[in-house]
Amino acid sequence: MAGALRSRGCIKIRGPQLRDLLDSKCNILFDCDGVIWEGEKAIPGAIDVVSLLKNQGKNVFFVTNNCTRPRDSYVQKFTRLGFTDVQKRDIFSSAYCSAVYLRDFANLKGKVYVIGGDGVYKELREAGVSFVESEPETPGMTISDCPLHTDVKAVLVAYDEDFNFLKLAKACCYLRDSECLFIASDPDPWHPVRGGRVTPGSGSLTAALETATNRKAIVIGKPSRFMFECITSQCGADAAQSLMVGDRLETDILFGTNCGLSTVLTLTGVSKIEEAQANLESDCPEKQNAVPDYVVDSIGDFLLALKA
Amino acid sequence: MAVSKCSRLSGPLIQELLDSVDNFLFDCDGVIWRGDQAIPGASEVTNLLKKNGKRVFFVTNNSTKTREMYAEKMAKLGFQAKTEEVFGTAYCSAVYLKNIAKLDGKVYLIGGNALSKELQKVGIQTVGSGPDPVSGGQSDWADVPLDPEVKAVVVGFDEHFSYMKLSKALKYLDNPDCLFVGTNTDTRLPLEGGRVVPGTGCLVRAVETAAQRKAQIIGKPSHFMFDCVVSEYGIDPARTVMVGDRLDTDILLGSSCGLKTVLTLTGVSHLIEATAHQESHCPERTGMVPDYYVETIADLLPALQG
């Protein structure tokens, strides 16, 4: 799997071939942004594809690095965009999985200091994980005189529009204790936003903190395997029977390879076919692992295959 | 040149070193002062070196002061130093952008007052530095138009660093013709009381990661600061010694520029780290082994006073 030399990949797939692939898998994992929706619009065909797969008895999961919403908010978004029958338990977001990690896997004996937004705080609260409440900052306060909590045993870094120097400094102080866990929701360095622009991702904030502390974060989101382990522990999914559909080579496809899943790259999001082909021809093992088995133009191609 | 490395600089070895060099480069934080307090004996050392005919320069990665501000601090703490003898990264970044990059345009600056002043002194206007208050969320300020005259992004120490500034820098750097400069890569600064201040290196890394681009780094161990000293004073590397407290910046700069190097133990690096580099025999690490070390630069006093 990891490190194995690829002899093939990037196969354009549609119609009967795609139907056979889908028939052979019980579990279909979809990334969200750039795969099933773009901002507030469903990608054409996505709603019907999800519906048809569920009707066929497949387990459909949504695995997203986007940590800005709690799962309840994702359920509302699915409904708002016209998807039917998507439940909270189908959704594995990096905010939710970070909370699961801290509650079930990390044996946390104290509070979490959070660099992140509402989505993260809500998931932590729902999971019953103790955290330092988000405090408004006193103007003029610096790292020399700001109060630090003595019971912080983990730092969680996620996308945070309120990120600033003082938060970075506080997190740095907490992480001086080698027993304080260092968790990152996801490694994405940037995200595309409306109008063809980009915005800094959790990965850039994590990089600042890794540099300051000379420590590496435990990454929850893709391409780390943890979110698949969450799915397996909650729903018993088997890798050989699972398919990952995503738009970003270095997260979705690498995640799929790391977990032993078959992978499909859809071209409605971040990565281009040329990048996938460059990875196929690369000598670098990490790039070779970010080569999709198959490529489709859009999730709409699934619809044609399923209806045929 | 020292036959063996990492030797304790004491006794006759000090006079030997003094006889073999004409120029001294001193780092500042952890070498001649700590915060606002001079290291005991440090000012006597640098003043006596000058009196004995040596040329003394100060080379610091700290971007929070202009040359004038450094000269003022030095005077206050008893160091006899001229403005032109101090090379900080704020000044050297301005030199780089003006003379090497030949920047014709404005700078989007993540940094403080000193950087802003040094850039303005060479005729380069800056935008964005200081608190830059944020209101609303990303969707509100994401649409604020870019300044078309900005042709470079400079990242220095900035206690007002924010997601919004990071986001603006990313937008400018989306244009491959926009220059990207970082003052230095120091990862953190020690504070009294066990607290730690993240260094400029963290802010540079955040911008590099988001933009998926590497910054041009001005500060040690990059050669540029030494090149600045050479271009203004024409010093001979073989007759120059670098005195610093950090193996990965000061000593590495000294080694790679062909200078003699002295590690002082009043700052960041420990002797055990130097010997670990030495024992590793690893090619990438030999540059971080100093020729000599002292407990404090005040160890040079007896030889200078005698």
Coordinates of C-alpha atoms in Angstrom, one line a residue, chain B:
Chain B
M1 CA 42.7 29.1 12.7
A2 CA 42.0 26.8 15.7
V3 CA 43.5 23.3 15.3
S4 CA 40.7 21.7 17.3
K5 CA 37.2 23.0 17.7
C6 CA 35.0 24.0 20.6
S7 CA 38.0 25.0 22.8
R8 CA 37.6 27.0 25.9
L9 CA 38.9 30.4 25.2
S10 CA 41.1 31.3 28.1
G11 CA 44.6 32.3 29.1
P12 CA 47.1 32.7 26.2
L13 CA 44.6 31.5 23.7
I14 CA 42.7 34.8 24.1
Q15 CA 45.8 36.9 23.1
E16 CA 46.4 34.5 20.2
L17 CA 42.9 35.1 18.9
L18 CA 43.1 38.9 19.5
D19 CA 46.4 39.0 17.5
S20 CA 44.9 37.1 14.6
V21 CA 41.8 39.2 14.0
D22 CA 41.0 42.9 13.2
N23 CA 37.2 42.8 13.3
F24 CA 34.7 41.5 15.8
L25 CA 31.0 40.9 15.0
F26 CA 28.8 40.6 18.1
D27 CA 25.3 39.3 18.2
C28 CA 23.2 41.2 20.8
D29 CA 20.4 39.3 22.6
G30 CA 22.1 36.8 24.9
V31 CA 25.6 38.1 24.1
I32 CA 26.0 41.7 25.1
W33 CA 22.6 42.2 26.8
R34 CA 19.6 40.2 28.0
G35 CA 16.4 42.2 27.6
D36 CA 17.2 45.7 28.9
Q37 CA 20.2 44.6 31.0
A38 CA 23.7 44.5 29.8
I39 CA 25.7 41.3 30.5
P40 CA 28.1 42.3 33.2
G41 CA 31.5 43.3 31.7
A42 CA 30.1 43.3 28.1
S43 CA 30.4 47.0 27.5
E44 CA 33.9 47.1 28.9
V45 CA 34.9 44.3 26.5
T46 CA 33.5 46.0 23.4
N47 CA 34.8 49.4 24.4
L48 CA 38.3 48.0 25.1
L49 CA 38.4 46.1 21.8
K50 CA 37.8 49.4 20.0
K51 CA 40.4 51.1 22.2
N52 CA 42.9 48.4 21.2
G53 CA 42.3 49.2 17.5
K54 CA 39.8 46.5 16.6
R55 CA 36.7 47.3 14.6
V56 CA 33.5 46.2 16.4
F57 CA 30.1 45.6 14.7
F58 CA 26.8 44.4 16.1
V59 CA 24.8 42.0 14.0
T60 CA 21.3 41.0 15.2
N61 CA 18.3 39.2 13.8
N62 CA 16.0 41.2 15.9
S63 CA 13.8 43.4 13.6
T64 CA 12.1 45.5 16.3
K65 CA 14.6 48.3 16.4
T66 CA 16.1 50.7 13.8
R67 CA 19.9 51.4 13.7
E68 CA 19.2 54.6 15.6
M69 CA 17.1 52.8 18.3
Y70 CA 19.9 50.2 18.8
A71 CA 22.5 53.0 19.1
E72 CA 20.3 54.7 21.7
K73 CA 20.0 51.4 23.7
M74 CA 23.7 50.8 23.4
A75 CA 24.6 54.3 24.7
K76 CA 22.2 53.9 27.6
L77 CA 23.9 50.6 28.6
G78 CA 27.4 52.0 28.3
F79 CA 28.4 50.6 24.9
Q80 CA 30.3 53.0 22.7
A81 CA 28.7 52.3 19.3
K82 CA 27.9 54.4 16.3
T83 CA 24.7 53.9 14.5
E84 CA 26.5 52.7 11.4
E85 CA 28.2 49.9 13.3
V86 CA 24.8 48.2 14.1
F87 CA 23.3 45.8 11.6
G88 CA 19.8 44.7 12.5
T89 CA 17.4 42.9 10.2
A90 CA 15.1 45.9 9.9
Y91 CA 17.9 47.9 8.3
C92 CA 19.3 45.0 6.3
S93 CA 15.8 44.1 4.9
A94 CA 15.6 47.7 3.6
V95 CA 19.0 47.5 2.1
Y96 CA 18.1 44.2 0.4
L97 CA 14.9 45.5 -1.1
K98 CA 16.4 48.8 -2.3
N99 CA 19.8 47.7 -3.6
I100 CA 19.5 44.0 -4.4
A101 CA 15.9 43.4 -5.3
K102 CA 15.6 47.0 -6.6
L103 CA 12.0 47.1 -5.5
D104 CA 9.9 49.6 -7.3
G105 CA 6.6 49.7 -5.4
K106 CA 5.1 49.4 -1.9
V107 CA 5.6 46.7 0.7
Y108 CA 2.7 44.9 2.5
L109 CA 4.3 44.7 5.9
I110 CA 3.7 42.2 8.7
G111 CA 6.0 43.8 11.2
G112 CA 6.6 46.7 13.5
N113 CA 7.5 50.3 13.6
A114 CA 11.2 49.8 13.1
L115 CA 10.8 47.9 9.8
S116 CA 8.4 50.5 8.6
K117 CA 10.8 53.3 9.4
E118 CA 13.9 51.6 7.8
L119 CA 11.9 51.0 4.7
Q120 CA 10.6 54.5 4.5
K121 CA 14.2 55.8 4.9
V122 CA 15.2 54.2 1.7
G123 CA 12.0 55.5 0.0
I124 CA 9.9 52.4 0.2
Q125 CA 6.3 52.9 1.4
T126 CA 4.6 50.3 3.5
V127 CA 1.0 49.3 4.1
G128 CA -0.6 47.1 6.8
S129 CA 1.8 47.3 9.7
G130 CA 0.6 47.9 13.3
P131 CA -2.6 46.8 14.9
D132 CA -4.8 46.9 11.7
P133 CA -8.1 46.4 13.4
V134 CA -10.3 43.6 12.3
S135 CA -14.1 43.8 12.1
G136 CA -16.5 41.2 11.0
G137 CA -15.5 37.8 9.6
Q138 CA -13.5 36.6 6.7
S139 CA -16.3 37.2 4.3
D140 CA -16.3 40.9 5.2
W141 CA -12.7 41.7 4.8
A142 CA -11.9 39.2 2.1
D143 CA -13.4 41.4 -0.5
V144 CA -11.3 44.5 0.4
P145 CA -9.3 45.3 -2.7
L146 CA -5.6 44.8 -2.8
D147 CA -3.3 47.8 -3.2
P148 CA -2.0 47.6 -6.8
E149 CA 1.2 49.3 -5.8
V150 CA 2.3 46.6 -3.4
K151 CA 5.1 44.6 -5.0
A152 CA 6.5 42.8 -2.0
V153 CA 5.4 41.1 1.2
V154 CA 7.8 41.5 4.2
V155 CA 7.4 39.4 7.4
G156 CA 9.2 40.5 10.5
F157 CA 8.4 40.3 14.2
D158 CA 4.8 41.3 14.7
E159 CA 2.9 41.1 18.0
H160 CA -0.2 42.2 16.1
F161 CA 0.0 39.2 13.8
S162 CA -3.5 38.0 13.0
Y163 CA -5.4 35.6 10.7
M164 CA -6.5 38.7 8.7
K165 CA -2.9 39.8 8.1
L166 CA -2.0 36.2 7.1
S167 CA -4.9 36.2 4.7
K168 CA -3.9 39.6 3.1
A169 CA -0.3 38.4 2.7
L170 CA -1.5 35.3 1.0
K171 CA -3.6 37.3 -1.5
Y172 CA -0.6 39.5 -2.5
L173 CA 1.7 36.4 -2.8
D174 CA -0.7 34.7 -5.1
N175 CA 1.0 36.9 -7.7
P176 CA 4.3 35.2 -8.5
D177 CA 5.9 38.5 -9.3
C178 CA 5.3 39.8 -5.8
L179 CA 8.5 39.5 -3.7
F180 CA 8.5 37.6 -0.4
V181 CA 11.0 38.5 2.3
G182 CA 11.3 37.3 5.9
T183 CA 13.6 39.1 8.3
N184 CA 14.7 36.0 10.1
T185 CA 13.7 32.4 11.1
D186 CA 14.4 32.5 14.8
T187 CA 11.8 30.2 16.3
R188 CA 11.4 31.8 19.7
L189 CA 12.7 34.2 22.2
P190 CA 13.1 33.3 25.9
L191 CA 11.3 35.6 28.4
E192 CA 12.0 35.8 32.0
G193 CA 9.7 33.7 34.2
G194 CA 9.7 30.6 32.0
R195 CA 7.4 32.0 29.4
V196 CA 8.2 31.9 25.7
V197 CA 7.6 34.4 23.0
P198 CA 7.2 32.8 19.5
G199 CA 9.8 34.2 17.1
T200 CA 9.5 35.7 13.7
G201 CA 10.3 32.2 12.2
C202 CA 6.8 31.1 13.2
L203 CA 5.1 33.9 11.4
V204 CA 7.3 33.4 8.3
R205 CA 6.4 29.6 8.4
A206 CA 2.7 30.4 8.6
V207 CA 2.8 32.6 5.5
E208 CA 5.1 30.2 3.6
T209 CA 2.7 27.3 4.4
A210 CA -0.4 29.2 3.3
A211 CA 1.2 30.6 0.2
Q212 CA 3.2 27.5 -0.6
R213 CA 6.2 29.7 -1.3
K214 CA 9.6 30.1 0.3
A215 CA 10.6 33.5 1.7
Q216 CA 14.0 35.1 1.0
I217 CA 15.5 35.3 4.5
I218 CA 17.7 38.3 5.4
G219 CA 18.9 37.3 8.9
K220 CA 21.5 34.9 10.2
P221 CA 22.5 32.3 9.1
S222 CA 21.8 33.7 5.7
H223 CA 25.0 35.5 4.4
F224 CA 23.2 38.7 3.6
M225 CA 23.9 40.4 6.8
F226 CA 27.6 39.7 6.6
D227 CA 27.5 40.9 3.0
C228 CA 26.0 44.2 4.3
V229 CA 28.9 44.7 6.7
V230 CA 31.5 43.8 4.0
S231 CA 29.9 46.1 1.4
E232 CA 30.0 49.1 3.9
Y233 CA 33.4 48.4 5.5
G234 CA 35.3 46.0 3.3
I235 CA 36.4 43.6 6.1
D236 CA 38.5 40.5 5.5
P237 CA 36.7 37.3 6.7
A238 CA 39.9 35.6 7.6
R239 CA 40.7 38.4 10.1
T240 CA 37.1 38.5 11.6
V241 CA 35.5 36.7 14.5
M242 CA 31.7 36.2 15.0
V243 CA 30.7 36.1 18.7
G244 CA 27.2 34.7 19.3
D245 CA 25.0 32.6 21.5
R246 CA 23.1 30.6 19.0
L247 CA 24.7 27.7 17.1
D248 CA 22.1 27.6 14.3
T249 CA 22.3 31.3 13.5
D250 CA 25.4 33.1 14.7
I251 CA 27.9 30.2 14.6
L252 CA 26.5 28.8 11.4
L253 CA 26.8 32.2 9.7
G254 CA 30.4 32.6 11.0
S255 CA 31.4 29.2 9.7
S256 CA 29.8 29.5 6.3
C257 CA 31.4 33.0 5.8
G258 CA 34.9 31.8 6.7
L259 CA 35.0 33.7 10.0
K260 CA 36.4 32.5 13.3
T261 CA 33.6 31.7 15.8
V262 CA 33.1 32.1 19.5
L263 CA 30.1 30.7 21.3
T264 CA 29.1 32.5 24.5
L265 CA 27.1 30.6 27.1
T266 CA 25.0 33.6 28.3
G267 CA 22.2 33.0 25.8
V268 CA 20.3 30.3 24.0
S269 CA 22.7 27.4 23.1
H270 CA 24.3 25.1 25.6
L271 CA 27.8 23.7 25.3
I272 CA 26.4 20.2 25.2
E273 CA 24.6 21.0 22.0
A274 CA 27.9 22.2 20.4
T275 CA 29.8 19.0 21.5
A276 CA 26.9 16.9 20.2
H277 CA 27.2 18.6 16.7
Q278 CA 31.0 18.0 16.9
E279 CA 30.6 14.3 17.8
S280 CA 28.0 13.7 15.1
H281 CA 30.6 14.2 12.3
C282 CA 27.6 15.0 10.2
P283 CA 28.6 17.4 7.4
E284 CA 25.4 19.5 7.8
R285 CA 26.2 20.0 11.5
T286 CA 29.9 20.9 11.4
G287 CA 29.1 24.5 10.6
M288 CA 27.4 24.7 14.0
V289 CA 30.5 23.8 15.9
P290 CA 32.2 26.9 17.2
D291 CA 36.0 27.3 17.2
Y292 CA 35.9 28.6 20.8
Y293 CA 33.5 29.1 23.6
V294 CA 33.4 31.4 26.6
E295 CA 31.1 31.4 29.7
T296 CA 30.5 35.1 29.1
I297 CA 32.3 37.6 26.8
A298 CA 33.6 39.1 30.1
D299 CA 36.1 36.2 30.0
L300 CA 38.0 38.4 27.5
L301 CA 38.5 41.2 30.0
P302 CA 41.7 40.1 31.7
A303 CA 43.5 39.9 28.3
L304 CA 42.2 43.3 27.2
Q305 CA 42.9 45.1 30.5
G306 CA 46.4 43.6 30.9

